[in-house]
Amino acid sequence: MLFSLALLAQLSLPSLAAIKNPIAFITQLPIPDEFCTINSPFCNHQADLSSSGRGGDLWIRYPDGTLKNLTTAAGFGQADLQGARTIQVRDPAVHWGGKKIIFSMARGAPKRYQQSRYFWQLYEITGLAKNQKPVITKVARQPENYNNISPAYGTDGRIIFVSDQPRGGQVQ
């Protein structure tokens, strides 16, 4: 949390060189145990709470220095105790035209003493202009019960991403 706040403070400093285009970025809560977590080089694709806590958001910094929490503005996330509305985001990729962003998001957290499975799913956000309301939609036709991460827009408009779905869709 401290890292996220420090990053936000640095991004809003007026002394930074002027930028011509908005910058999209994410915040993530640090996880003390760095083995097999979202920030690890290996096995970082899991969406469970011990691997990837909740509370991260997708942000945008406009050329005038204004910051906007896009996920909150679109109605996603939860600021207080963790629960069904909490989220974690990762891997934002801006479309070539700059009008939309694709990213991975894990949604929800279990109630106390409950076990649940969570998966990274792909979402797309539009309405990125400073005075627009962002709209987040889930990307259609992706493997539902698998982790889908590292999305990118191809030059032909298709979405490219990594999934842990077995080859050919076989069930493990």
XYZ file of N, CA, C and O in Angstrom:
688
model
N 0.827 -1.177 0.000
C 0.000 0.000 0.000
C 0.873 1.244 0.000
O 0.585 2.186 -0.703
N 1.954 1.224 0.788
C 2.833 2.384 0.827
C 3.480 2.628 -0.521
O 3.613 3.772 -0.951
N 3.885 1.542 -1.198
C 4.490 1.692 -2.521
C 3.498 2.334 -3.481
O 3.858 3.217 -4.242
N 2.239 1.898 -3.440
C 1.212 2.448 -4.325
C 1.025 3.928 -4.064
O 0.931 4.728 -4.995
N 0.968 4.318 -2.807
C 0.782 5.724 -2.470
C 1.988 6.554 -2.886
O 1.843 7.665 -3.384
N 3.181 6.003 -2.712
C 4.384 6.724 -3.117
C 4.415 6.906 -4.627
O 4.766 7.963 -5.134
N 4.014 5.870 -5.357
C 3.970 5.953 -6.809
C 2.957 7.000 -7.249
O 3.240 7.816 -8.118
N 1.784 7.014 -6.641
C 0.775 8.008 -6.990
C 1.278 9.413 -6.699
O 1.063 10.339 -7.486
N 1.974 9.595 -5.591
C 2.508 10.914 -5.250
C 3.543 11.354 -6.290
O 3.555 12.505 -6.718
N 4.401 10.432 -6.717
C 5.406 10.776 -7.709
C 4.785 11.113 -9.053
O 5.223 12.022 -9.740
N 3.741 10.381 -9.442
C 3.111 10.628 -10.727
C 2.365 11.948 -10.767
O 2.095 12.483 -11.824
N 2.007 12.481 -9.612
C 1.242 13.720 -9.604
C 2.115 14.957 -9.361
O 1.600 16.054 -9.291
N 3.413 14.779 -9.251
C 4.299 15.921 -9.045
C 4.307 16.835 -10.267
O 4.469 16.373 -11.400
N 4.133 18.135 -10.079
C 4.136 19.040 -11.229
C 5.515 19.197 -11.858
O 5.635 19.678 -12.965
N 6.572 18.801 -11.163
C 7.919 18.981 -11.686
C 8.285 17.953 -12.757
O 9.325 18.079 -13.383
N 7.458 16.952 -12.969
C 7.744 15.974 -14.006
C 7.672 16.635 -15.374
O 6.908 17.571 -15.592
N 8.455 16.120 -16.284
C 8.426 16.652 -17.647
C 7.024 16.519 -18.219
O 6.316 15.561 -17.925
N 6.631 17.475 -19.024
C 5.301 17.449 -19.629
C 5.150 16.212 -20.505
O 6.079 15.818 -21.207
N 3.984 15.612 -20.437
C 3.688 14.464 -21.278
C 2.580 14.856 -22.246
O 1.736 15.698 -21.940
N 2.576 14.240 -23.417
C 1.579 14.561 -24.430
C 0.402 13.607 -24.410
O -0.677 13.946 -24.865
N 0.621 12.399 -23.915
C -0.424 11.377 -23.920
C -0.673 10.865 -22.504
O 0.234 10.864 -21.670
N -1.887 10.393 -22.248
C -2.165 9.800 -20.933
C -1.317 8.547 -20.712
O -0.870 7.914 -21.665
N -1.110 8.203 -19.454
C -0.359 7.007 -19.075
C -1.283 6.115 -18.258
O -1.843 6.541 -17.244
N -1.452 4.873 -18.688
C -2.241 3.889 -17.938
C -1.287 3.079 -17.078
O -0.193 2.713 -17.521
N -1.689 2.807 -15.845
C -0.860 1.999 -14.940
C -1.751 1.322 -13.909
O -2.925 1.643 -13.779
N -1.185 0.367 -13.204
C -1.931 -0.333 -12.158
C -1.241 -0.138 -10.815
O -0.062 0.177 -10.752
N -2.025 -0.332 -9.762
C -1.465 -0.397 -8.415
C -1.714 -1.809 -7.902
O -2.709 -2.436 -8.260
N -0.794 -2.303 -7.119
C -0.935 -3.624 -6.521
C -0.482 -3.553 -5.080
O 0.474 -2.844 -4.760
N -1.156 -4.308 -4.239
C -0.731 -4.408 -2.854
C 0.469 -5.332 -2.766
O 0.489 -6.378 -3.411
N 1.478 -4.962 -1.996
C 2.626 -5.858 -1.849
C 2.239 -7.098 -1.041
O 1.388 -7.039 -0.160
N 2.872 -8.200 -1.376
C 2.653 -9.452 -0.650
C 3.982 -9.815 -0.011
O 4.980 -10.005 -0.718
N 4.031 -9.887 1.315
C 5.312 -10.115 2.004
C 6.040 -11.374 1.562
O 7.236 -11.364 1.386
N 5.331 -12.469 1.366
C 5.959 -13.712 0.939
C 6.057 -13.689 -0.577
O 5.064 -13.815 -1.274
N 7.252 -13.514 -1.088
C 7.423 -13.340 -2.526
C 7.582 -14.643 -3.295
O 7.926 -14.625 -4.456
N 7.345 -15.787 -2.691
C 7.478 -17.047 -3.410
C 6.129 -17.402 -4.038
O 5.136 -17.543 -3.351
N 6.108 -17.523 -5.329
C 4.901 -17.883 -6.082
C 3.770 -16.882 -5.884
O 2.621 -17.253 -5.645
N 4.083 -15.604 -5.971
C 3.060 -14.567 -5.908
C 3.021 -13.827 -7.237
O 3.808 -14.099 -8.139
N 2.137 -12.862 -7.353
C 1.968 -12.105 -8.593
C 3.266 -11.443 -9.040
O 3.498 -11.240 -10.223
N 4.160 -11.110 -8.123
C 5.399 -10.428 -8.460
C 6.585 -11.362 -8.666
O 7.694 -10.906 -8.899
N 6.372 -12.659 -8.568
C 7.454 -13.632 -8.711
C 7.715 -13.952 -10.179
O 6.822 -13.858 -11.015
N 8.950 -14.353 -10.491
C 9.247 -14.724 -11.868
C 8.528 -16.002 -12.312
O 8.241 -16.172 -13.478
N 8.254 -16.906 -11.373
C 7.611 -18.171 -11.702
C 6.305 -18.309 -10.925
O 6.141 -17.738 -9.855
N 5.413 -19.077 -11.459
C 4.101 -19.407 -10.859
C 3.340 -18.157 -10.415
O 2.666 -18.159 -9.403
N 3.421 -17.093 -11.208
C 2.763 -15.843 -10.841
C 1.393 -15.677 -11.479
O 0.840 -14.598 -11.472
N 0.836 -16.729 -12.018
C -0.435 -16.622 -12.721
C -1.641 -17.027 -11.872
O -2.763 -17.006 -12.348
N -1.430 -17.379 -10.628
C -2.541 -17.811 -9.773
C -3.317 -16.608 -9.241
O -2.733 -15.567 -8.951
N -4.618 -16.759 -9.073
C -5.469 -15.649 -8.633
C -5.967 -15.806 -7.200
O -6.763 -14.998 -6.738
N -5.492 -16.831 -6.476
C -5.934 -16.992 -5.086
C -5.369 -15.855 -4.232
O -4.448 -15.159 -4.628
N -5.921 -15.665 -3.060
C -5.545 -14.523 -2.227
C -4.114 -14.586 -1.708
O -3.492 -13.553 -1.501
N -3.577 -15.773 -1.500
C -2.202 -15.849 -1.008
C -1.198 -15.539 -2.118
O -0.078 -15.139 -1.849
N -1.599 -15.704 -3.368
C -0.719 -15.392 -4.493
C -0.907 -13.980 -5.020
O 0.014 -13.386 -5.563
N -2.104 -13.478 -4.889
C -2.408 -12.142 -5.404
C -3.513 -11.535 -4.551
O -4.684 -11.846 -4.730
N -3.103 -10.688 -3.625
C -4.087 -10.042 -2.755
C -5.048 -9.185 -3.544
O -4.931 -9.033 -4.750
N -6.005 -8.626 -2.889
C -6.978 -7.762 -3.548
C -6.717 -6.315 -3.167
O -6.108 -6.025 -2.153
N -7.174 -5.405 -4.013
C -7.019 -3.991 -3.738
C -6.300 -3.229 -4.826
O -6.187 -2.018 -4.768
N -5.815 -3.916 -5.859
C -5.159 -3.226 -6.956
C -6.181 -2.626 -7.910
O -7.299 -3.109 -8.019
N -5.801 -1.569 -8.587
C -6.708 -0.875 -9.494
C -5.992 -0.460 -10.771
O -4.764 -0.386 -10.818
N -6.790 -0.138 -11.791
C -6.294 0.412 -13.041
C -6.483 1.917 -12.988
O -7.574 2.405 -12.687
N -5.422 2.664 -13.252
C -5.417 4.120 -13.165
C -5.006 4.723 -14.496
O -4.414 4.044 -15.335
N -5.261 6.016 -14.633
C -4.781 6.766 -15.783
C -4.287 8.129 -15.293
O -4.873 8.708 -14.377
N -3.182 8.569 -15.861
C -2.655 9.909 -15.582
C -2.752 10.703 -16.868
O -2.209 10.314 -17.903
N -3.499 11.803 -16.812
C -3.696 12.659 -17.975
C -2.526 13.641 -18.099
O -1.817 13.897 -17.130
N -2.328 14.211 -19.276
C -1.195 15.124 -19.485
C -1.134 16.299 -18.510
O -0.051 16.796 -18.221
N -2.274 16.736 -17.966
C -2.258 17.846 -17.011
C -1.926 17.405 -15.583
O -1.925 18.202 -14.662
N -1.640 16.104 -15.391
C -1.286 15.584 -14.074
C -2.441 15.001 -13.296
O -2.251 14.407 -12.247
N -3.656 15.142 -13.790
C -4.839 14.589 -13.118
C -4.781 13.067 -13.116
O -4.450 12.455 -14.127
N -5.123 12.465 -11.980
C -5.187 11.013 -11.848
C -6.635 10.574 -11.728
O -7.439 11.230 -11.078
N -6.966 9.430 -12.360
C -8.311 8.870 -12.257
C -8.203 7.372 -12.038
O -7.508 6.671 -12.778
N -8.889 6.878 -11.013
C -8.973 5.444 -10.765
C -10.068 4.907 -11.690
O -11.253 5.074 -11.426
N -9.666 4.281 -12.777
C -10.612 3.825 -13.787
C -11.523 2.716 -13.282
O -12.713 2.709 -13.592
N -10.976 1.769 -12.537
C -11.809 0.662 -12.068
C -12.864 1.141 -11.073
O -14.014 0.727 -11.139
N -12.496 2.032 -10.184
C -13.472 2.584 -9.239
C -14.526 3.405 -9.972
O -15.722 3.276 -9.700
N -14.096 4.230 -10.924
C -15.034 5.055 -11.685
C -16.016 4.201 -12.482
O -17.144 4.622 -12.742
N -15.604 2.990 -12.862
C -16.476 2.078 -13.606
C -17.322 1.210 -12.677
O -18.094 0.372 -13.143
N -17.172 1.377 -11.364
C -17.995 0.630 -10.410
C -17.418 -0.693 -9.949
O -18.123 -1.528 -9.399
N -16.117 -0.897 -10.146
C -15.478 -2.136 -9.713
C -14.598 -1.858 -8.500
O -14.021 -0.790 -8.373
N -14.469 -2.844 -7.638
C -13.618 -2.716 -6.464
C -14.402 -2.382 -5.218
O -15.601 -2.113 -5.255
N -13.698 -2.434 -4.120
C -14.293 -2.213 -2.806
C -13.226 -1.604 -1.913
O -12.143 -2.149 -1.782
N -13.518 -0.481 -1.304
C -12.518 0.248 -0.533
C -12.378 -0.247 0.903
O -11.338 -0.068 1.515
N -13.385 -0.853 1.453
C -13.318 -1.249 2.860
C -12.912 -2.718 2.981
O -12.049 -3.170 2.250
N -13.515 -3.459 3.866
C -13.162 -4.860 4.070
C -13.279 -5.650 2.774
O -14.134 -5.371 1.940
N -12.421 -6.621 2.621
C -12.411 -7.426 1.405
C -13.645 -8.322 1.344
O -14.062 -8.889 2.338
N -14.215 -8.443 0.162
C -15.412 -9.256 -0.012
C -15.666 -9.543 -1.478
O -14.755 -9.497 -2.311
N -16.909 -9.801 -1.801
C -17.294 -10.224 -3.152
C -16.979 -9.182 -4.217
O -16.771 -9.521 -5.374
N -16.928 -7.906 -3.866
C -16.698 -6.849 -4.860
C -15.221 -6.465 -5.013
O -14.891 -5.620 -5.834
N -14.338 -7.067 -4.255
C -12.926 -6.684 -4.335
C -12.299 -7.210 -5.624
O -12.739 -8.196 -6.195
N -11.252 -6.513 -6.058
C -10.588 -6.878 -7.307
C -9.071 -6.772 -7.171
O -8.563 -6.171 -6.240
N -8.401 -7.347 -8.128
C -6.975 -7.167 -8.349
C -6.788 -7.117 -9.860
O -7.417 -7.885 -10.582
N -5.988 -6.203 -10.350
C -5.762 -6.070 -11.790
C -4.281 -6.240 -12.111
O -3.421 -6.063 -11.258
N -4.020 -6.591 -13.372
C -2.649 -6.766 -13.838
C -2.614 -6.651 -15.360
O -3.628 -6.735 -16.021
N -1.451 -6.477 -15.891
C -1.156 -6.572 -17.321
C -1.983 -5.660 -18.224
O -2.550 -6.119 -19.216
N -2.048 -4.358 -17.964
C -2.806 -3.510 -18.894
C -2.078 -3.345 -20.225
O -0.857 -3.240 -20.265
N -2.834 -3.365 -21.310
C -2.289 -3.136 -22.653
C -3.233 -2.189 -23.385
O -4.414 -2.469 -23.536
N -2.692 -1.080 -23.830
C -3.486 -0.064 -24.513
C -3.626 -0.434 -25.987
O -2.666 -0.857 -26.634
N -4.841 -0.275 -26.510
C -5.103 -0.528 -27.933
C -4.318 0.471 -28.776
O -4.038 1.590 -28.335
N -4.010 0.097 -29.997
C -3.221 0.930 -30.899
C -3.835 2.312 -31.079
O -3.122 3.300 -31.215
N -5.156 2.413 -31.055
C -5.829 3.695 -31.237
C -5.922 4.528 -29.966
O -6.330 5.678 -30.002
N -5.570 3.927 -28.819
C -5.577 4.643 -27.552
C -6.947 4.857 -26.944
O -7.082 5.590 -25.966
N -7.977 4.189 -27.458
C -9.346 4.409 -26.967
C -9.840 3.324 -26.025
O -10.938 3.422 -25.483
N -9.056 2.267 -25.845
C -9.458 1.192 -24.938
C -8.220 0.481 -24.401
O -7.139 0.575 -24.984
N -8.428 -0.199 -23.287
C -7.353 -0.932 -22.622
C -7.875 -2.322 -22.288
O -8.994 -2.472 -21.807
N -7.053 -3.331 -22.533
C -7.383 -4.686 -22.114
C -6.486 -5.033 -20.940
O -5.331 -4.599 -20.881
N -7.016 -5.788 -19.980
C -6.248 -6.159 -18.793
C -6.822 -7.420 -18.184
O -7.918 -7.854 -18.550
N -6.084 -8.012 -17.260
C -6.568 -9.171 -16.511
C -7.061 -8.699 -15.154
O -6.465 -7.805 -14.546
N -8.152 -9.306 -14.686
C -8.696 -8.936 -13.382
C -9.206 -10.182 -12.673
O -9.853 -11.036 -13.277
N -8.883 -10.278 -11.393
C -9.449 -11.301 -10.515
C -10.479 -10.596 -9.647
O -10.226 -9.507 -9.132
N -11.639 -11.226 -9.486
C -12.729 -10.596 -8.749
C -13.136 -11.453 -7.564
O -13.234 -12.666 -7.660
N -13.361 -10.778 -6.430
C -13.921 -11.431 -5.260
C -12.882 -11.925 -4.272
O -11.711 -12.103 -4.583
N -13.358 -12.100 -3.062
C -12.571 -12.671 -1.971
C -13.539 -13.473 -1.112
O -14.700 -13.086 -0.962
N -13.092 -14.581 -0.539
C -14.022 -15.418 0.235
C -14.368 -14.782 1.581
O -13.624 -13.956 2.105
N -15.505 -15.185 2.088
C -15.851 -14.793 3.451
C -14.937 -15.556 4.393
O -14.292 -16.537 4.017
N -14.883 -15.122 5.603
C -14.004 -15.736 6.599
C -14.251 -17.234 6.697
O -15.388 -17.685 6.718
N -13.174 -17.991 6.718
C -13.166 -19.448 6.854
C -13.764 -20.175 5.656
O -14.136 -21.324 5.743
N -13.861 -19.525 4.522
C -14.357 -20.174 3.319
C -13.219 -20.339 2.323
O -12.294 -19.540 2.291
N -13.312 -21.349 1.517
C -12.355 -21.596 0.447
C -13.059 -21.353 -0.882
O -14.176 -21.797 -1.078
N -12.419 -20.660 -1.777
C -12.969 -20.418 -3.105
C -11.841 -20.423 -4.116
O -10.698 -20.161 -3.781
N -12.184 -20.708 -5.369
C -11.200 -20.646 -6.451
C -11.452 -19.389 -7.254
O -12.594 -19.031 -7.523
N -10.387 -18.740 -7.643
C -10.475 -17.513 -8.426
C -9.585 -17.636 -9.646
O -8.560 -18.313 -9.607
N -9.999 -16.958 -10.704
C -9.251 -17.010 -11.955
C -9.080 -15.605 -12.518
O -9.967 -14.766 -12.398
N -7.928 -15.380 -13.142
C -7.707 -14.144 -13.884
C -8.517 -14.234 -15.168
O -8.403 -15.209 -15.903
N -9.324 -13.237 -15.418
C -10.109 -13.173 -16.635
C -9.803 -11.853 -17.339
O -9.382 -10.885 -16.708
N -10.020 -11.821 -18.645
C -9.715 -10.636 -19.436
C -10.911 -9.685 -19.457
O -12.047 -10.111 -19.637
N -10.608 -8.407 -19.292
C -11.616 -7.350 -19.338
C -11.092 -6.231 -20.213
O -9.890 -6.037 -20.344
N -12.033 -5.492 -20.786
C -11.678 -4.361 -21.629
C -12.396 -3.126 -21.092
O -13.553 -3.205 -20.681
N -11.699 -2.007 -21.086
C -12.274 -0.764 -20.595
C -12.259 0.276 -21.716
O -11.285 0.394 -22.442
N -13.384 0.980 -21.844
C -13.515 2.085 -22.788
C -13.944 3.317 -21.995
O -14.199 3.229 -20.802
N -14.066 4.434 -22.669
C -14.442 5.668 -21.974
C -13.279 6.229 -21.182
O -13.404 6.552 -20.008
N -12.138 6.354 -21.820
C -10.908 6.749 -21.133
C -10.685 8.253 -21.063
O -9.795 8.705 -20.348
N -11.464 9.029 -21.805
C -11.274 10.478 -21.793
C -11.539 11.023 -20.393
O -12.277 10.434 -19.598
N -10.942 12.148 -20.110
C -10.984 12.722 -18.765
C -12.413 12.915 -18.237
O -12.688 12.661 -17.071
N -13.329 13.330 -19.082
C -14.697 13.599 -18.640
C -15.683 12.486 -18.981
O -16.886 12.671 -18.851
N -15.182 11.333 -19.415
C -16.050 10.201 -19.724
C -16.149 9.257 -18.541
O -15.218 9.168 -17.733
N -17.249 8.525 -18.468
C -17.396 7.472 -17.466
C -16.847 6.180 -18.078
O -17.323 5.735 -19.112
N -15.854 5.576 -17.446
C -15.304 4.329 -17.974
C -16.316 3.187 -17.887
O -17.121 3.125 -16.957
N -16.255 2.299 -18.877
C -17.117 1.128 -18.926
C -16.227 -0.100 -19.072
O -15.415 -0.166 -19.999
N -16.378 -1.065 -18.162
C -15.597 -2.301 -18.194
C -16.500 -3.444 -18.630
O -17.585 -3.620 -18.076
N -16.043 -4.212 -19.622
C -16.771 -5.391 -20.076
C -15.834 -6.589 -20.096
O -14.638 -6.455 -20.391
N -16.385 -7.736 -19.787
C -15.607 -8.974 -19.823
C -15.445 -9.404 -21.273
O -16.395 -9.361 -22.056
N -14.240 -9.821 -21.637
C -13.960 -10.273 -22.994
C -14.652 -11.615 -23.219
O -14.533 -12.534 -22.396
N -15.372 -11.710 -24.319
C -16.123 -12.935 -24.645
C -15.195 -14.031 -25.168
O -14.088 -13.766 -25.629
N -15.654 -15.259 -25.096
C -15.002 -16.440 -25.664
C -13.597 -16.690 -25.131
O -12.694 -17.048 -25.888
N -13.407 -16.525 -23.837
C -12.133 -16.872 -23.224
C -12.375 -18.070 -22.297
O -13.486 -18.268 -21.827
N -11.365 -18.867 -22.017
C -11.560 -20.003 -21.109
C -11.993 -19.514 -19.724
O -11.292 -18.728 -19.091
N -13.158 -19.948 -19.259
C -13.759 -19.443 -18.014
C -13.042 -19.913 -16.749
O -12.824 -19.138 -15.849
N -12.728 -21.164 -16.644
C -12.170 -21.705 -15.400
C -10.663 -21.888 -15.476
O -10.112 -22.853 -14.951
N -10.024 -20.938 -16.153
C -8.577 -20.933 -16.285
C -8.077 -19.504 -16.131
O -8.841 -18.549 -16.258
N -6.811 -19.354 -15.860
C -6.200 -18.030 -15.713
C -5.758 -17.515 -17.077
O -5.020 -18.196 -17.790
N -6.236 -16.339 -17.427
C -5.919 -15.700 -18.705
C -5.212 -14.385 -18.395
O -5.799 -13.480 -17.810
N -3.946 -14.311 -18.776
C -3.112 -13.165 -18.395
C -2.335 -12.638 -19.600
O -2.370 -13.223 -20.678
N -1.623 -11.550 -19.398
C -0.731 -10.940 -20.382
C -1.410 -10.678 -21.732
O -0.884 -11.051 -22.780
N -2.563 -10.014 -21.731
C -3.234 -9.757 -23.009
C -2.542 -8.648 -23.797
O -1.864 -7.796 -23.242
N -2.743 -8.701 -25.110
C -2.239 -7.653 -26.010
C -3.161 -7.607 -27.221
O -3.811 -8.598 -27.563
N -3.225 -6.454 -27.842
C -3.974 -6.307 -29.084
C -3.055 -6.605 -30.245
O -1.972 -6.036 -30.351
N -3.490 -7.494 -31.129
C -2.736 -7.753 -32.340
C -2.976 -6.634 -33.342
O -3.941 -5.869 -33.227
N -2.119 -6.525 -34.339
C -2.289 -5.481 -35.348
C -3.541 -5.698 -36.183
O -4.030 -4.771 -36.822
N -4.078 -6.922 -36.159
C -5.300 -7.220 -36.902
C -6.559 -7.050 -36.045
O -7.657 -7.391 -36.456
N -6.388 -6.537 -34.809
C -7.533 -6.297 -33.929
C -7.863 -7.460 -33.005
O -8.670 -7.316 -32.096
N -7.266 -8.618 -33.249
C -7.539 -9.755 -32.369
C -6.797 -9.591 -31.050
O -5.822 -8.856 -30.949
N -7.270 -10.316 -30.044
C -6.664 -10.283 -28.708
C -5.784 -11.513 -28.550
O -6.217 -12.637 -28.796
N -4.572 -11.279 -28.117
C -3.603 -12.342 -27.869
C -3.374 -12.394 -26.364
O -3.223 -11.350 -25.725
N -3.351 -13.588 -25.770
C -3.139 -13.698 -24.329
C -2.582 -15.058 -23.972
O -2.545 -15.964 -24.801
N -2.140 -15.196 -22.741
C -1.614 -16.449 -22.208
C -2.682 -17.055 -21.310
O -3.341 -16.350 -20.543
N -2.866 -18.374 -21.416
C -3.840 -19.069 -20.577
C -3.209 -20.343 -20.032
O -2.331 -20.929 -20.668
N -3.670 -20.771 -18.853
C -3.190 -22.051 -18.329
C -4.146 -23.190 -18.691
O -4.054 -24.277 -18.144
N -5.045 -22.944 -19.645
C -5.908 -24.013 -20.150
C -5.025 -25.033 -20.856
O -4.155 -24.665 -21.660
N -5.213 -26.334 -20.581
C -4.400 -27.347 -21.253
C -4.596 -27.310 -22.773
O -5.628 -26.880 -23.271
N -3.585 -27.764 -23.462
C -3.627 -27.795 -24.932
C -4.866 -28.532 -25.428
O -5.178 -29.610 -24.959
N -5.544 -27.940 -26.359
C -6.739 -28.568 -26.916
C -7.952 -28.490 -25.994
O -8.990 -29.049 -26.303
N -7.818 -27.825 -24.854
C -8.955 -27.675 -23.938
C -9.255 -28.896 -23.092
O -10.305 -28.967 -22.459
N -8.342 -29.890 -23.070
C -8.595 -31.084 -22.271
C -8.737 -30.716 -20.809
O -8.067 -29.806 -20.305
N -9.593 -31.430 -20.121
C -9.765 -31.234 -18.685
C -8.691 -32.028 -17.969
O -8.416 -33.172 -18.296
N -8.080 -31.401 -16.972
C -7.000 -32.080 -16.240
C -7.553 -33.037 -15.231
O -8.570 -32.910 -14.673
